[in-house]
XYZ file of C-alpha atoms in Angstrom:
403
model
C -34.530 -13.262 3.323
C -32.302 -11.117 1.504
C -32.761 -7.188 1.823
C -32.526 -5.207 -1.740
C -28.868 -4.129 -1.192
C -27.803 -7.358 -1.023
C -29.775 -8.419 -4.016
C -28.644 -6.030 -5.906
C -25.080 -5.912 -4.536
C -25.292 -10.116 -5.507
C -26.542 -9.226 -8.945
C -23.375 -6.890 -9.401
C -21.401 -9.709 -8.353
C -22.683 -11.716 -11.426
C -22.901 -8.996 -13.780
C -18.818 -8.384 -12.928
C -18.314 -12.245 -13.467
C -19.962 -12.871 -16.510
C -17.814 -9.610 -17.923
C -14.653 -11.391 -16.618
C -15.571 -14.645 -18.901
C -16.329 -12.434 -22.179
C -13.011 -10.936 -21.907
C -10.783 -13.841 -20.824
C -12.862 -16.193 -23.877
C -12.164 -13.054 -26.502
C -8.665 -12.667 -25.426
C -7.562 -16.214 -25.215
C -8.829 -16.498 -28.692
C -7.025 -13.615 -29.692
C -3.782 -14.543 -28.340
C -4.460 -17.696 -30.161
C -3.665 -16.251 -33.062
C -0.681 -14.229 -32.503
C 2.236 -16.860 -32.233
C 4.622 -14.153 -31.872
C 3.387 -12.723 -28.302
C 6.364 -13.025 -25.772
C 9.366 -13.623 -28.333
C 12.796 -12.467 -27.060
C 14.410 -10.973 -29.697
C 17.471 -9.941 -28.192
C 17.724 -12.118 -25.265
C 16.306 -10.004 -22.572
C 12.854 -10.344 -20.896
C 10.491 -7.626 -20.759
C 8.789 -7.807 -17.161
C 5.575 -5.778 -16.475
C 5.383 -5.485 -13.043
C 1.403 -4.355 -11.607
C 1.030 -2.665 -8.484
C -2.090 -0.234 -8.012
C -2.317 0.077 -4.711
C -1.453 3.160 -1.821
C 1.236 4.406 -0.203
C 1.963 1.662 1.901
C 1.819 -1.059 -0.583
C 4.725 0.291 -2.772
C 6.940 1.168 -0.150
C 5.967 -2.938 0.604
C 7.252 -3.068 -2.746
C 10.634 -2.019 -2.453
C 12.577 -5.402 -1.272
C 10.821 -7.102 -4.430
C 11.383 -4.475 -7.362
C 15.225 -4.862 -5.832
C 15.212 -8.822 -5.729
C 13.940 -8.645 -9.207
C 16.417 -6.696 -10.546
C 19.167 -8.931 -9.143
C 17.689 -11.952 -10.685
C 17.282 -9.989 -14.399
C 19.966 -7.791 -14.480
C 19.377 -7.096 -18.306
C 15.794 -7.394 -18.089
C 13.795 -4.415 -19.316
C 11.303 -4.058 -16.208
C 8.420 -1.806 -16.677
C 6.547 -0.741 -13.320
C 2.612 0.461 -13.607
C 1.546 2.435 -10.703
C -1.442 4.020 -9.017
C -1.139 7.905 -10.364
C -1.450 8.705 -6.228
C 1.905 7.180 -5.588
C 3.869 7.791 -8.523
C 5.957 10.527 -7.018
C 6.876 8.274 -4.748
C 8.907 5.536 -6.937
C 9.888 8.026 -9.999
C 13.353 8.032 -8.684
C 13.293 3.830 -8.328
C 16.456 2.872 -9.483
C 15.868 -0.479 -10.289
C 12.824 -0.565 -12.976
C 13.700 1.182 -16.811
C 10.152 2.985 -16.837
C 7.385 3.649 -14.776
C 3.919 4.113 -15.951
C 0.886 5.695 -13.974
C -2.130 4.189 -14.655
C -5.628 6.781 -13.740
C -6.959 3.618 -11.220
C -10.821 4.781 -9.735
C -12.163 3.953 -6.556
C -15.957 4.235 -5.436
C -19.152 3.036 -7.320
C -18.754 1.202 -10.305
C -15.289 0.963 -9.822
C -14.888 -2.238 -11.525
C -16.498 -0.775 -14.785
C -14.521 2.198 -15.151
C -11.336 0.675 -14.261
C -12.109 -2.181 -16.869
C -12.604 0.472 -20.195
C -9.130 2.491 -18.166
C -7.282 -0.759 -18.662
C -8.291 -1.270 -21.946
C -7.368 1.630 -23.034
C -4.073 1.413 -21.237
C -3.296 -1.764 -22.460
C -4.103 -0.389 -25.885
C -1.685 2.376 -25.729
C 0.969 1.381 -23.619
C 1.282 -2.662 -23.118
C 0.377 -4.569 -25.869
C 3.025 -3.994 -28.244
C 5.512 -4.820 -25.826
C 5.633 -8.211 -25.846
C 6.186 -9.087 -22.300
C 7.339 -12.141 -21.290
C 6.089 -12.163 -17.329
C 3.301 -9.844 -16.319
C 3.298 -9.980 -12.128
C 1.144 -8.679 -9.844
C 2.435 -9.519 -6.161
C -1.529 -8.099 -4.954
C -2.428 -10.598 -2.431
C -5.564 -9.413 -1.342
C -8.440 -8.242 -3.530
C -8.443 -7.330 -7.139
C -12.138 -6.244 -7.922
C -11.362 -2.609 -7.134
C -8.168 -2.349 -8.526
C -7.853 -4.087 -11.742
C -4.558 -5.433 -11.728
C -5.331 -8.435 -13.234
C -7.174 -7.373 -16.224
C -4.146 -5.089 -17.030
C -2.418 -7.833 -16.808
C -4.122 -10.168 -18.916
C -4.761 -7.335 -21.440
C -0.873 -6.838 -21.649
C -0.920 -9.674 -23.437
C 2.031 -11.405 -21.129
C 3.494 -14.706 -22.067
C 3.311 -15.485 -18.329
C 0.802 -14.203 -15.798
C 1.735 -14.778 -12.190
C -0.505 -13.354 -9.302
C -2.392 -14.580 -6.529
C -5.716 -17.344 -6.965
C -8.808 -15.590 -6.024
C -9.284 -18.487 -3.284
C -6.825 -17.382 -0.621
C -9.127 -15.091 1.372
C -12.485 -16.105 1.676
C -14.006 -12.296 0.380
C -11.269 -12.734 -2.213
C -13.653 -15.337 -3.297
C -16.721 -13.443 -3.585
C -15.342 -10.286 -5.332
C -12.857 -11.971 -7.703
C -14.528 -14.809 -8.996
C -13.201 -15.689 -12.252
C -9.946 -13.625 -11.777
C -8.227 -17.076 -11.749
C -8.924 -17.203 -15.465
C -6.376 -13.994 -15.921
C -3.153 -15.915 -14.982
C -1.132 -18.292 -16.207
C 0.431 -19.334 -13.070
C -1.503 -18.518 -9.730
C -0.011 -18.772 -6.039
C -1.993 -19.818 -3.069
C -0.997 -19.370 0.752
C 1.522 -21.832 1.302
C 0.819 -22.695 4.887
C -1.705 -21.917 7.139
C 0.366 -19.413 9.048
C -0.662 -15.738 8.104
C 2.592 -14.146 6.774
C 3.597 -10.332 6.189
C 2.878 -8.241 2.888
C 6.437 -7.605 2.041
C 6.803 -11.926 2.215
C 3.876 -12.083 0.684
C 5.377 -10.141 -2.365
C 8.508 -11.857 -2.675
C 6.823 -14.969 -2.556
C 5.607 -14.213 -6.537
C 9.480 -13.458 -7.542
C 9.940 -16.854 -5.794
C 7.398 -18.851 -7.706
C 9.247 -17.732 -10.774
C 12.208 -19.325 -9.388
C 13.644 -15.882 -8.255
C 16.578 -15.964 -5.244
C 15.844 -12.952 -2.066
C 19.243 -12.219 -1.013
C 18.221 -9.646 0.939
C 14.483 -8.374 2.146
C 14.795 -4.994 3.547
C 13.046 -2.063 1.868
C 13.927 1.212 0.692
C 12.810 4.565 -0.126
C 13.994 6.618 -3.313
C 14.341 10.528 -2.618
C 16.835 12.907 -3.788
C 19.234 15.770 -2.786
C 16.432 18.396 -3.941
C 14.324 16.547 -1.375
C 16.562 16.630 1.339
C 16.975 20.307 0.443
C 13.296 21.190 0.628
C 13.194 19.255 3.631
C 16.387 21.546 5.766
C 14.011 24.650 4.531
C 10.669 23.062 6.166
C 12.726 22.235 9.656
C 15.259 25.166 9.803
C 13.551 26.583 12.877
C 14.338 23.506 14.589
C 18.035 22.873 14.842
C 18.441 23.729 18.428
C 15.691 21.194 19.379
C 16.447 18.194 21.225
C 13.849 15.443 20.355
C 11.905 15.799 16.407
C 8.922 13.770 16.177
C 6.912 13.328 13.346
C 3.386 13.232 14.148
C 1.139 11.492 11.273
C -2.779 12.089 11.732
C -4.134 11.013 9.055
C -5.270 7.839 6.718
C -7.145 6.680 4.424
C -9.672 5.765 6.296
C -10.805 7.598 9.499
C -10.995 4.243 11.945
C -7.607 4.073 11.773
C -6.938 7.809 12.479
C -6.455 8.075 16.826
C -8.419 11.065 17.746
C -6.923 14.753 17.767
C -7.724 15.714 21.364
C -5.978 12.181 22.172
C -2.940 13.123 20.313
C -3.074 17.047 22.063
C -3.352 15.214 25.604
C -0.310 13.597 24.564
C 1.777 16.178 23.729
C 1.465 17.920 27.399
C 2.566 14.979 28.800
C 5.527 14.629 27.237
C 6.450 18.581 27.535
C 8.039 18.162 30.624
C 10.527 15.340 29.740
C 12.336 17.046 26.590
C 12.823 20.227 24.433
C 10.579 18.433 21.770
C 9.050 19.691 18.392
C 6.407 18.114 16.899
C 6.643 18.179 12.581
C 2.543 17.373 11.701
C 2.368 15.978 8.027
C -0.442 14.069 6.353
C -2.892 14.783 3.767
C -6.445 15.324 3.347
C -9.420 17.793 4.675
C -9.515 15.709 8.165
C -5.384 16.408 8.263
C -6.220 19.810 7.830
C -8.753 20.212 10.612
C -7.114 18.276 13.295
C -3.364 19.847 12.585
C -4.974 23.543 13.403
C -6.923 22.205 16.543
C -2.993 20.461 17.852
C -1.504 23.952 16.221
C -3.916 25.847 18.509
C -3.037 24.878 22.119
C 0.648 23.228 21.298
C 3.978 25.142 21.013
C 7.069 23.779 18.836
C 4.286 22.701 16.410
C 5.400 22.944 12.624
C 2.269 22.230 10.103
C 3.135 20.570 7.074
C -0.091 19.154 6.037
C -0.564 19.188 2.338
C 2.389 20.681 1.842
C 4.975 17.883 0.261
C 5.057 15.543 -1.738
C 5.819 11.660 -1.183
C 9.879 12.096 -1.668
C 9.418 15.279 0.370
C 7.448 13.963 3.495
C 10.576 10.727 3.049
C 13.087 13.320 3.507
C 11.100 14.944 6.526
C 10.860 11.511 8.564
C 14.475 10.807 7.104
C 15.416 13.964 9.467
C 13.095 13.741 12.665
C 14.072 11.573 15.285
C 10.719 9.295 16.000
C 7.326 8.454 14.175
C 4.546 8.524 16.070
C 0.903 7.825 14.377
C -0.616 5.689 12.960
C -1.219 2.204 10.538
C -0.758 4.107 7.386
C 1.524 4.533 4.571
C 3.895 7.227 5.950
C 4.344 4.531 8.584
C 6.097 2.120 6.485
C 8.477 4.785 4.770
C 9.326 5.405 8.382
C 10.232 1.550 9.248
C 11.952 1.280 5.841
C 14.241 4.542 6.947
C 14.646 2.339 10.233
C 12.985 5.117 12.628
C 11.857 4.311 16.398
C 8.548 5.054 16.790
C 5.413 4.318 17.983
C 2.289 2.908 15.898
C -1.470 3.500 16.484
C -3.412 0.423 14.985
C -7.194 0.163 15.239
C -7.131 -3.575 15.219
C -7.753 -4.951 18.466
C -5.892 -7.449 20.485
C -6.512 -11.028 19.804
C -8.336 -10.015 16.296
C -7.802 -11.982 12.899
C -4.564 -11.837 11.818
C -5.437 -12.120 8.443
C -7.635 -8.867 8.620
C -6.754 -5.898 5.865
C -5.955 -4.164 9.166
C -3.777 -6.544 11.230
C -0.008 -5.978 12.057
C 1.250 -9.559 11.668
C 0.470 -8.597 7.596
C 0.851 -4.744 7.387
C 2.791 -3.845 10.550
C 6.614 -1.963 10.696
C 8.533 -4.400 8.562
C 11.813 -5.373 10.583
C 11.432 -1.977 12.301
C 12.366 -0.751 15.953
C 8.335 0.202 15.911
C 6.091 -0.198 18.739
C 2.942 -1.448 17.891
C -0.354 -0.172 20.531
C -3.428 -1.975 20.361
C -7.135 -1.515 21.763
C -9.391 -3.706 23.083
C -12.079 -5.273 21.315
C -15.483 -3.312 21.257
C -18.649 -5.733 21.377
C -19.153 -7.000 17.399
C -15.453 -6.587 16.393
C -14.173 -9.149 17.794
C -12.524 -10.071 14.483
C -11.446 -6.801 13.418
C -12.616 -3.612 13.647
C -15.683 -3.355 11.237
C -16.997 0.480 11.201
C -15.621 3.185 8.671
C -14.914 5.883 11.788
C -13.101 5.730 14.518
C -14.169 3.448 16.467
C -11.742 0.517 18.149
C -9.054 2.904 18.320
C -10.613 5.240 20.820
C -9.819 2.697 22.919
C -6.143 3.433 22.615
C -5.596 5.427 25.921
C -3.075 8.301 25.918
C -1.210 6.254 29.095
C -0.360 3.428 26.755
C 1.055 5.535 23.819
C 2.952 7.826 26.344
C 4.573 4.589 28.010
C 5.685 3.040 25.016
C 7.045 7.103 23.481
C 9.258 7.381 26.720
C 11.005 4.334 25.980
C 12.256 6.261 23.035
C 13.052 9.189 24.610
């Protein structure tokens, strides 16, 4: 027997779907009759390139939005963004405009994201002409809406990822297929990293990767800010950057684990600790570590993206956890140590596993818990949970090494 939620939550599922055919039948009769749509008038594609997702995503990003460049040098690329991480890739030097689009999480997601995209579209896309429309996105769509910007962009070519290659994928995109022109599906049966994952859509399009490493895009104003934050620290040995929070709170290692920590390590070297992160959470556990640590500089809410880039750009190690700060650090090629609440031996295909979201060709350290009973697979409650079982021992270990 079913219970009501998942009746209901079924129902949804159907209700979303038979939304997804009304638009793609409307459209595709639309475009039908608008031979025009995708014509190069002076030569040079217009790419629309999707990508509505955090922090961590579009710093994922950066190796591909290069790549792409290379392969159209006179392209006019056009990069839509999450409003959240816009900051971070205004100052991207290798797309000609960069568009925010107001994305909504939470109940009824799908809905409101479906009459933003239309409007967007309306405004900002249509008119374009676009001759590829990609969305590198490999997991799941439904909350995001990537692919009905897409489709409403009215792109000669549609390239993004077949609803079939997870098996939830399947569930909450059903009939997302129907937005592309050309869909990928996993190659082999070997899980791969997100950044690979990415430039495997500039590939399908017959795109060369000369070179896969990422980047991050701040300025001398930045770097400026960023002197001002730390100036109290230039006679400090060791900087370490200390990220506490996420967006979600499993994968957020507890603050009295992260205090512990920090007396350890007091005796081995003059060390400061720079907190940064965002959030209420952020807020609370910074003043607990502020409380009881010295050489402690707060900088929670605080900076912006470019700003907290230029921070870790100055410390010497990250230490925290699987979030998006983490990859600006492994694209600025810090040593560090990551937190990750998915446990040893889990699915590697999990939104949570390292072998797809871990330090891309980083110097990182990667600490793992054990499995607690019913997450064998990955760690499957919203607070923290798994990662408790990260012991202070381990992280110290593996911080030494650094130091």
């Amino acid at each position: 027997m079913y219970s009501l939620k998942q009746i209901l939550r079924r129902m949804n599922h159907l209700l979303q779907y038979l939304i997804i055919v009304t638009l793609q039948s409307a459209g595709n009769i639309f475009y039908h009759s608008s031979p025009k749509m995708g014509d190069l008038e002076d030569g040079a594609p217009k790419i629309l390139v999707i990508r509505l997702d955090e922090i961590g995503d579009m710093v994922m990003m950066s190796s591909f939005l290069r790549e792409l460049r290379r392969n159209y040098p006179t392209a006019h690329i056009t990069l839509v963004v999450n409003l959240g991480v816009y900051n971070l890739v205004e100052l991207c030097p290798y797309v000609d405009e960069t568009l925010s689009f107001p994305r909504r999480g939470g109940r009824y997601s799908f809905y409101r994201n479906l009459w933003s995209a239309v409007l967007f579209s309306y405004r900002y896309l249509k008119k374009e002409h676009y001759e590829f429309a990609l969305v590198p996105r490999f997991d799941a769509d439904a909350g995001y809406g990537a692919g009905m910007l897409a489709f409403l962009s009215r792109a000669k070519k549609r390239v993004g990822y077949s609803e079939c290659v997870l098996p939830h994928k399947m569930i909450s995109d059903k009939g997302y297929d129907g937005f592309y022109t050309r869909l990928l599906f996993s190659k082999t049966a070997v899980v791969s990293h997100e950044v690979e994952r990415n430039l495997d859509v500039l590939r399908c399009i017959d795109g060369y990767i000369a070179d896969d490493s990422l980047e991050v895009w701040f300025d001398d104003a930045d770097r400026d800010k960023c002197r001002g934050m730390l100036s109290s620290l230039r006679d400090v040995e060791v900087k370490i950057v200390l990220s506490i929070s996420s967006g979600s709170s499993k994968r957020e290692w507890l603050a009295e684990k992260f205090i512990e920590l920090i007396k350890e390590l007091a005796p081995f070297k003059n060390i400061a600790w720079v907190i940064v992160g965002a959030g209420e959470r952020a807020v609370t556990n910074a003043r607990e570590i502020e409380k009881v640590c010295p050489f402690v500089i707060n900088l929670v809410n605080q900076t912006t993206l470019r700003e907290i880039a230029a921070i870790i750009d100055a410390c010497d190690i990250y230490l925290g956890g699987d979030t998006g700060l983490m990859h600006i650090a492994a694209a600025l090629k810090k040593k560090g140590v990551v937190i990750s609440c998915h446990p040893i031996g889990a699915d590697e295909d999990h939104a949570n596993s390292p072998k797809r979201f871990g330090p891309w060709k980083s110097p990182m350290q990667i600490v793992r818990p054990r499995a607690l009973p019913g997450c064998e697979h990955g760690c499957n409650r919203e607070d923290a949970h798994c990662i408790r079982e990260v012991s202070v021992e381990d992280v110290k270990r593996q911080v030494l090494l650094f130091l």
